[in-house]
Coordinates of N, CA and C in Angstrom, one line a residue:
M1 N 134.0 95.7 30.2 CA 133.2 95.0 31.4 C 133.5 95.5 32.3
S2 N 132.6 95.8 33.2 CA 132.4 96.6 34.7 C 133.0 95.3 35.5
G3 N 133.4 95.3 36.7 CA 133.7 94.3 37.6 C 132.4 93.4 38.1
G4 N 131.6 93.4 37.4 CA 129.9 92.5 37.8 C 130.1 91.3 37.3
S5 N 129.2 90.3 38.0 CA 129.3 88.8 38.2 C 128.4 88.6 37.0
G6 N 128.0 89.5 35.7 CA 127.0 88.7 35.0 C 125.5 88.4 34.9
E7 N 125.3 88.4 36.3 CA 124.1 87.8 36.7 C 123.1 89.3 37.2
P8 N 122.0 89.3 36.3 CA 121.1 90.5 36.8 C 120.7 90.8 38.2
A9 N 120.3 92.0 38.7 CA 120.2 92.3 40.4 C 118.8 91.6 40.2
A10 N 119.0 91.0 41.9 CA 117.4 90.4 42.2 C 116.8 91.2 42.3
E11 N 115.6 91.4 41.5 CA 114.8 92.2 41.7 C 113.5 91.5 41.5
A12 N 112.2 92.1 42.2 CA 110.8 91.5 41.8 C 110.2 91.2 40.7
P13 N 109.8 90.3 40.3 CA 109.6 90.5 38.8 C 108.2 91.2 38.8
P14 N 108.0 92.0 37.3 CA 107.4 92.8 37.4 C 105.6 92.6 37.4
T15 N 104.9 93.2 38.3 CA 103.7 92.3 37.8 C 102.6 93.6 37.0
T16 N 101.9 92.3 36.6 CA 101.1 93.1 35.2 C 99.5 93.5 35.7
G17 N 99.8 93.2 36.7 CA 98.3 93.6 37.5 C 97.2 92.5 37.7
G18 N 97.5 91.3 37.4 CA 96.5 90.6 37.4 C 95.5 90.3 38.4
G19 N 94.5 90.0 38.3 CA 93.9 89.3 39.2 C 92.7 90.9 40.3
V20 N 93.8 91.9 39.6 CA 93.1 93.1 40.3 C 91.7 94.2 39.7
R21 N 90.7 94.1 40.0 CA 89.6 94.5 39.5 C 89.4 95.8 39.9
I22 N 89.3 96.9 39.1 CA 88.9 98.3 38.9 C 87.7 98.8 38.4
V23 N 86.7 99.3 39.8 CA 85.5 99.9 39.0 C 85.2 101.2 39.4
V24 N 85.3 102.1 38.5 CA 85.4 103.5 38.2 C 84.1 104.2 38.1
E25 N 83.5 104.6 39.3 CA 82.1 105.4 39.1 C 82.3 106.6 38.8
Y26 N 81.4 107.2 37.9 CA 81.4 108.6 37.4 C 80.3 108.9 36.9
C27 N 80.3 110.6 37.2 CA 79.5 111.5 36.8 C 79.8 111.8 35.3
K28 N 78.8 111.3 34.3 CA 79.1 111.8 32.9 C 78.6 112.8 32.7
P29 N 77.1 113.6 33.0 CA 77.1 114.6 32.4 C 77.5 116.2 33.4
C30 N 78.6 115.6 34.6 CA 79.1 116.3 35.2 C 80.6 116.8 34.0
G31 N 81.1 115.9 33.2 CA 81.9 115.8 31.6 C 83.1 114.9 32.6
F32 N 83.2 113.9 33.3 CA 84.0 113.4 34.0 C 84.4 112.2 33.3
E33 N 83.7 112.2 32.0 CA 84.6 110.8 31.3 C 85.9 111.0 30.5
S34 N 86.3 112.1 30.3 CA 87.5 112.1 30.0 C 88.5 111.9 31.1
A35 N 88.4 112.2 32.4 CA 89.1 112.0 33.4 C 89.1 110.5 33.6
Y36 N 88.0 110.1 33.1 CA 87.9 108.7 33.6 C 89.1 107.7 32.6
L37 N 88.8 108.3 31.0 CA 89.7 107.6 29.9 C 90.9 107.7 30.3
E38 N 91.4 109.1 30.3 CA 92.7 109.3 30.7 C 93.3 108.1 31.9
L39 N 92.7 107.9 33.3 CA 92.9 107.2 34.3 C 93.4 106.0 33.8
A40 N 92.4 105.4 33.3 CA 92.1 104.2 32.4 C 93.2 103.9 31.7
N41 N 93.7 104.6 30.8 CA 94.7 104.2 29.5 C 96.3 104.7 30.7
A42 N 96.6 105.3 31.6 CA 97.1 105.0 32.3 C 97.7 103.8 33.3
V43 N 96.6 103.3 33.5 CA 96.4 102.0 34.3 C 96.5 100.9 33.4
K44 N 96.2 101.0 32.1 CA 96.6 100.1 31.1 C 97.6 100.0 30.8
E45 N 98.2 101.3 30.8 CA 99.7 101.4 30.4 C 100.4 100.7 31.3
E46 N 100.6 100.8 32.4 CA 101.3 100.4 33.3 C 101.1 98.7 33.8
Y47 N 99.7 98.6 34.1 CA 99.1 97.0 34.7 C 98.3 96.9 33.3
P48 N 98.6 96.1 32.0 CA 98.1 95.4 31.3 C 96.9 94.3 31.5
D49 N 97.2 94.0 32.8 CA 96.0 92.8 33.0 C 95.0 93.2 33.8
V50 N 95.1 94.4 34.0 CA 94.4 95.3 34.7 C 92.7 95.0 34.6
E51 N 91.8 94.4 35.3 CA 90.7 94.7 34.6 C 89.8 95.8 35.3
I52 N 89.1 96.6 34.3 CA 89.1 98.0 34.9 C 87.5 98.6 34.0
E53 N 86.7 99.0 34.7 CA 85.0 98.8 34.3 C 84.7 100.5 35.1
S54 N 83.7 100.6 33.7 CA 83.3 102.2 34.2 C 81.8 101.9 34.7
R55 N 81.3 103.0 35.7 CA 79.9 103.0 36.0 C 79.9 104.4 35.9
L56 N 78.2 104.5 35.5 CA 77.7 105.8 36.0 C 77.4 106.1 37.2
G57 N 77.8 107.3 37.7 CA 77.6 107.4 38.8 C 76.6 108.8 39.0
G58 N 76.5 109.4 40.1 CA 75.8 110.4 40.7 C 76.4 111.5 40.6
T59 N 75.3 112.9 40.7 CA 76.0 114.1 40.7 C 77.2 114.3 41.0
G60 N 78.9 114.9 40.6 CA 80.1 115.1 41.0 C 80.7 113.6 41.6
A61 N 80.2 112.4 40.9 CA 80.8 111.3 41.4 C 82.1 111.2 40.4
F62 N 83.1 110.6 41.2 CA 84.8 110.1 40.7 C 84.8 109.2 41.9
E63 N 83.9 107.8 41.8 CA 84.4 107.2 43.0 C 85.7 105.8 42.5
I64 N 86.1 105.3 42.9 CA 87.4 104.3 42.3 C 87.5 103.3 43.6
E65 N 86.9 101.9 43.4 CA 87.0 100.7 44.0 C 87.9 99.6 43.6
I66 N 88.9 99.4 43.9 CA 90.1 98.2 44.0 C 89.3 96.8 44.3
N67 N 89.1 95.9 44.0 CA 88.7 95.0 44.1 C 87.7 95.1 45.6
G68 N 86.4 95.5 45.0 CA 85.4 96.0 45.7 C 85.4 96.7 47.0
Q69 N 87.0 97.1 47.4 CA 87.5 98.8 47.9 C 87.2 99.8 48.1
L70 N 86.2 100.6 48.2 CA 86.6 102.0 47.9 C 87.2 102.5 48.1
I71 N 88.8 103.1 47.7 CA 89.9 103.8 47.8 C 89.8 105.1 47.2
F72 N 88.7 105.2 46.6 CA 89.2 106.7 46.4 C 87.6 107.5 45.9
S73 N 87.3 108.6 46.3 CA 85.7 109.3 46.4 C 86.1 110.9 46.1
K74 N 86.0 111.3 45.0 CA 85.3 112.7 44.6 C 84.8 113.3 45.5
L75 N 83.5 112.7 45.9 CA 82.5 113.5 46.9 C 83.4 113.4 47.9
E76 N 84.5 113.1 48.7 CA 85.2 113.1 49.9 C 86.1 114.3 49.8
T77 N 87.0 114.0 48.7 CA 88.6 115.2 48.4 C 87.9 116.4 48.0
G78 N 86.7 116.8 46.9 CA 86.7 117.5 46.1 C 87.3 117.3 44.9
G79 N 88.3 116.8 44.6 CA 89.2 116.5 43.4 C 89.2 115.0 42.9
F80 N 90.2 115.2 42.0 CA 90.7 113.8 41.3 C 91.7 113.2 41.9
P81 N 91.8 111.9 41.5 CA 93.0 111.3 42.4 C 94.4 111.5 41.2
Y82 N 95.7 111.5 42.1 CA 97.0 111.7 41.4 C 97.0 110.0 40.6
E83 N 97.4 110.1 39.8 CA 97.6 109.1 39.0 C 98.6 108.2 39.8
K84 N 99.8 108.5 40.3 CA 100.7 107.9 40.6 C 100.1 107.0 41.9
D85 N 99.2 107.9 42.5 CA 98.7 107.6 43.8 C 97.5 106.2 43.7
L86 N 97.2 106.6 42.3 CA 96.3 104.9 42.1 C 97.1 104.1 41.4
I87 N 98.1 104.1 40.8 CA 98.9 103.1 40.3 C 99.6 102.5 41.4
E88 N 100.2 103.3 42.4 CA 100.8 102.5 43.5 C 99.6 101.6 44.6
A89 N 98.4 102.3 44.4 CA 97.7 101.4 44.7 C 97.0 99.6 44.4
I90 N 97.4 100.0 43.4 CA 96.8 99.0 42.6 C 98.5 98.1 42.6
R91 N 99.2 98.7 42.9 CA 100.8 97.9 42.8 C 100.4 97.0 44.5
R92 N 100.2 97.3 45.4 CA 99.8 96.8 46.5 C 99.0 95.8 46.3
A93 N 97.4 96.1 45.8 CA 96.5 94.9 45.3 C 96.7 93.7 45.0
S94 N 98.1 94.2 44.0 CA 98.3 92.8 43.0 C 99.5 92.1 43.9
N95 N 100.4 92.8 44.8 CA 101.0 91.9 45.5 C 100.4 91.9 47.2
G96 N 99.3 91.6 47.3 CA 98.3 91.2 48.0 C 98.4 92.2 49.6
E97 N 99.0 92.9 48.7 CA 99.1 94.0 50.3 C 98.0 95.0 50.8
P98 N 97.9 95.3 51.9 CA 96.5 95.6 52.4 C 96.0 97.2 51.8
L99 N 95.1 97.5 51.4 CA 95.1 99.0 50.7 C 94.5 100.2 51.9
E100 N 95.1 101.2 51.6 CA 94.6 102.4 52.1 C 94.0 103.6 51.1
K101 N 92.9 104.1 51.6 CA 92.0 105.4 51.2 C 93.3 106.1 50.9
I102 N 93.0 106.5 49.6 CA 93.8 107.4 48.8 C 92.8 109.0 49.5
T103 N 93.3 109.9 49.8 CA 93.4 111.1 50.4 C 93.6 112.2 49.6
K104 N 95.0 112.3 49.1 CA 95.2 113.6 48.3 C 94.6 113.3 46.9
S105 N 94.3 114.5 46.4 CA 93.9 114.9 45.1 C 94.2 116.1 44.8
R106 N 93.8 115.7 43.2 CA 94.3 117.6 42.4 C 93.2 118.6 42.1
P107 N 93.2 119.7 42.3 CA 91.7 120.2 42.5 C 90.7 120.2 41.0
P108 N 89.4 120.3 40.9 CA 89.0 119.9 39.2 C 88.9 121.2 38.6
C109 N 89.6 121.2 37.4 CA 89.8 122.5 36.7 C 88.5 123.3 36.9
V110 N 89.3 124.7 37.4 CA 88.4 125.5 37.1 C 88.5 126.9 36.1
I111 N 87.3 127.1 35.3 CA 87.0 128.0 34.1 C 86.6 129.3 34.9
L112 N 87.2 129.9 34.7 CA 87.2 131.2 35.3 C 85.9 132.4 34.1

């Protein structure tokens, strides 16, 4: 054994996302349902207790709200959110920290 004290390192207990509610509004005719399902699966994997709901939105929409606050808009950014940015926003929300709007996005796939 190494010279450790045998006590675990003092870390914040992992949060499971309880009390965080996410609404994703997306354009189904645009083919964005798969992007929603991919994102929802990634969120549930990281935060199993997060409540995530989908709503059908207007043309080109992929809007994400956390606890009623719009934190991502494809209509504004032109792309989809990076999963890591959304996961970070959920972490902040579950810790009661203020949320910031996600402004970075990955471009939608373009078929030439």
